[in-house]
Coordinates of C-alpha atoms in Angstrom, one line a residue:
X268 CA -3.7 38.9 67.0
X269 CA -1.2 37.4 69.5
X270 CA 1.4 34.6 68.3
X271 CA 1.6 31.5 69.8
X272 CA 4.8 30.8 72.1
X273 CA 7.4 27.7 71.8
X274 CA 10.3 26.9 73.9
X275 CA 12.3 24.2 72.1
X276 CA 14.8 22.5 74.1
X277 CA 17.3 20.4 72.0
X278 CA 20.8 19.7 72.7
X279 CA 21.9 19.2 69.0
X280 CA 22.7 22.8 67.0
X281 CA 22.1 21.8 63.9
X282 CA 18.7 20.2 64.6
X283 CA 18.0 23.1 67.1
X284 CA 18.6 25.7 63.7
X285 CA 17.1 23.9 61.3
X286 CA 13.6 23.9 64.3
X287 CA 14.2 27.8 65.0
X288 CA 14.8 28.8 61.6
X289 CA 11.5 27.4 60.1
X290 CA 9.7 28.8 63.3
X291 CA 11.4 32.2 62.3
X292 CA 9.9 31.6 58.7
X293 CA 6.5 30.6 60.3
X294 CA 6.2 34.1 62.2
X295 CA 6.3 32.0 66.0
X296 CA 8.0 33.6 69.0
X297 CA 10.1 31.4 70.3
X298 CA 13.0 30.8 73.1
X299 CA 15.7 28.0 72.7
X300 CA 17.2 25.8 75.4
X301 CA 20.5 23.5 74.7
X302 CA 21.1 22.0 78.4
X303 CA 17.9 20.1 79.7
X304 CA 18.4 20.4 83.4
X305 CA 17.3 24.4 82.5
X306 CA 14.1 23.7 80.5
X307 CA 11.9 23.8 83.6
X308 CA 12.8 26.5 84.8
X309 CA 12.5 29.0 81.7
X310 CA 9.2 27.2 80.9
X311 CA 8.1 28.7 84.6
X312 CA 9.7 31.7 83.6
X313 CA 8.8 32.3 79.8
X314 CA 4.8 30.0 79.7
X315 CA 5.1 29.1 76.6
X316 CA 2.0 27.4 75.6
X317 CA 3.7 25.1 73.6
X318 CA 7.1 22.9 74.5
X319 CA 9.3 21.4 71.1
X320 CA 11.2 18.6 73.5
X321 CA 14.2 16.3 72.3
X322 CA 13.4 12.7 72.9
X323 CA 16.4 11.9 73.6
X324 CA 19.1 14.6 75.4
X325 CA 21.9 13.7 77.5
X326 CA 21.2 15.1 81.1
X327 CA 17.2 14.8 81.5
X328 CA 15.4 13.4 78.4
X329 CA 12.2 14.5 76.7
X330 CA 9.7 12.1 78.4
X331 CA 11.5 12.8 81.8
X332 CA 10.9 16.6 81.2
X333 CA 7.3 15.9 80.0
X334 CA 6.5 14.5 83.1
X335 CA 8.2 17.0 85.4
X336 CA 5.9 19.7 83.3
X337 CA 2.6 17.8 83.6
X338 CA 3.1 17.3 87.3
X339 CA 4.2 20.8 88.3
X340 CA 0.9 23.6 88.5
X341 CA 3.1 26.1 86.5
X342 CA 3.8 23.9 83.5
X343 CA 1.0 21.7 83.6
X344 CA -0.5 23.8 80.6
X345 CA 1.9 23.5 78.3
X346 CA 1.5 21.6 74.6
X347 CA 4.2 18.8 74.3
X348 CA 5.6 17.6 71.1
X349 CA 8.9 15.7 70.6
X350 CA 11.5 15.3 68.4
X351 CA 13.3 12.1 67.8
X352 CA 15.8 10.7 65.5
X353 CA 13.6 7.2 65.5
X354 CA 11.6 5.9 63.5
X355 CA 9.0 4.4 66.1
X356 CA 8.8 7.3 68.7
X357 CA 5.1 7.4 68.6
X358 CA 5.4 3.1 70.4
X359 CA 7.9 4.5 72.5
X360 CA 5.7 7.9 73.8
X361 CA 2.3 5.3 73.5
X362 CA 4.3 3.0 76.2
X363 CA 5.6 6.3 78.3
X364 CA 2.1 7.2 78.7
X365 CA 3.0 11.4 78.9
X366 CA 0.5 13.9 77.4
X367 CA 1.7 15.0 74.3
X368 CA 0.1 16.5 70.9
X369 CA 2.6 15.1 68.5
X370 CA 5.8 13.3 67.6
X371 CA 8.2 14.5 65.2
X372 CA 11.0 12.6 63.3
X373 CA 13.9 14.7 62.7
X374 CA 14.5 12.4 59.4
X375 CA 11.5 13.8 58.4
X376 CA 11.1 17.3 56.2
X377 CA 10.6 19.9 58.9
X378 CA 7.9 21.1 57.7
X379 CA 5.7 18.5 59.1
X380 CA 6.7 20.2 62.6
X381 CA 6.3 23.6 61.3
X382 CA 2.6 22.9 59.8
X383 CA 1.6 21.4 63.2
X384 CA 2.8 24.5 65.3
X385 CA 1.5 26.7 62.4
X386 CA -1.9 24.8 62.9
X387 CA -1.9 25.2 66.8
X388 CA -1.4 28.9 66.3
X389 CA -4.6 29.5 63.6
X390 CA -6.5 27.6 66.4
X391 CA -5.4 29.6 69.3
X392 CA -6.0 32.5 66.9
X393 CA -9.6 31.5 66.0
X394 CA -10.3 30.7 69.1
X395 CA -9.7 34.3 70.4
X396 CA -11.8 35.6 67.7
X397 CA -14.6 33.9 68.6
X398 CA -14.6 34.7 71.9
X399 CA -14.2 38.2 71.0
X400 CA -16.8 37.7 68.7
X401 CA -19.5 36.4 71.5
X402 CA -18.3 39.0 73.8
X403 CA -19.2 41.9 70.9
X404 CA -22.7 40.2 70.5
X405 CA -23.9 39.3 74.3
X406 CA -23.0 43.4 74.5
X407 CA -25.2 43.9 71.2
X408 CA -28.1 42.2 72.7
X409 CA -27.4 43.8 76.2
X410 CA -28.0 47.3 74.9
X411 CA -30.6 46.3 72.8
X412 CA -32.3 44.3 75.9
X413 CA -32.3 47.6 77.7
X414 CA -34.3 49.8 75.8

């Protein structure tokens, strides 16, 4: 089974340990990113498939990096969710209009982010199972087809 892959990008340390140590507990692979301006380019780098952003980060912010990812063929892949120290992110992302999969109050216990990534991952997970799955049978009823 392969683990699911996060980059987080926050510029705050304690809310970037508190992220990174429930991935840790959550068995996800993960890289970590302090300074926006260099999220792009280890999400070309590393393709995660999924991006933790800051909403709010001093140099380039969360939607800003959002839409640098969903406009560039290399990144355009990538899961979004944010993080945001307000109460209302999900009016601000709905007026931003950036693809995203989930909002993430930091106010919030963290494991609401950690059950949402955990969730992404069984799905990925299944998903490879099954496919597996349909490969092993469309064999099955090849060789049994033949003779």
């Amino acid at each position: 089974m392969s683990s699911l892959e996060v980059i987080v990008v926050e510029d705050n340390e304690l809310d970037m340990l508190a992220v990174t140590n429930a991935l840790t507990s959550a068995g996800v692979k993960f890289i970590t990113i302090s300074d926006s301006t260099k999220a792009m380019e280890a999400a070309i780098q590393h393709q995660p498939e999924l991006a933790i952003l800051d909403y709010r980060m001093p140099e380039i912010d969360g939607i800003s990096l959002c839409r640098q990812m969903a406009s560039d063929p290399r990144t355009a892949h990538i899961d979004v969710m944010f993080l945001s120290a307000s109460d209302n992110i999900d009016d601000h992302l709905l007026g931003a209009h950036v693809k995203h999969i989930g909002a993430y109050n930091k106010s919030r216990p963290i494991l609401e982010l950690i059950n949402g990534v955990v969730m992404r991952k069984l799905r990925k997970e299944c998903a490879q199972d099954i496919c597996e799955f349909q490969q092993f049978n469309k064999e099955i009823i090849e060789r049994y087809s033949a003779h």
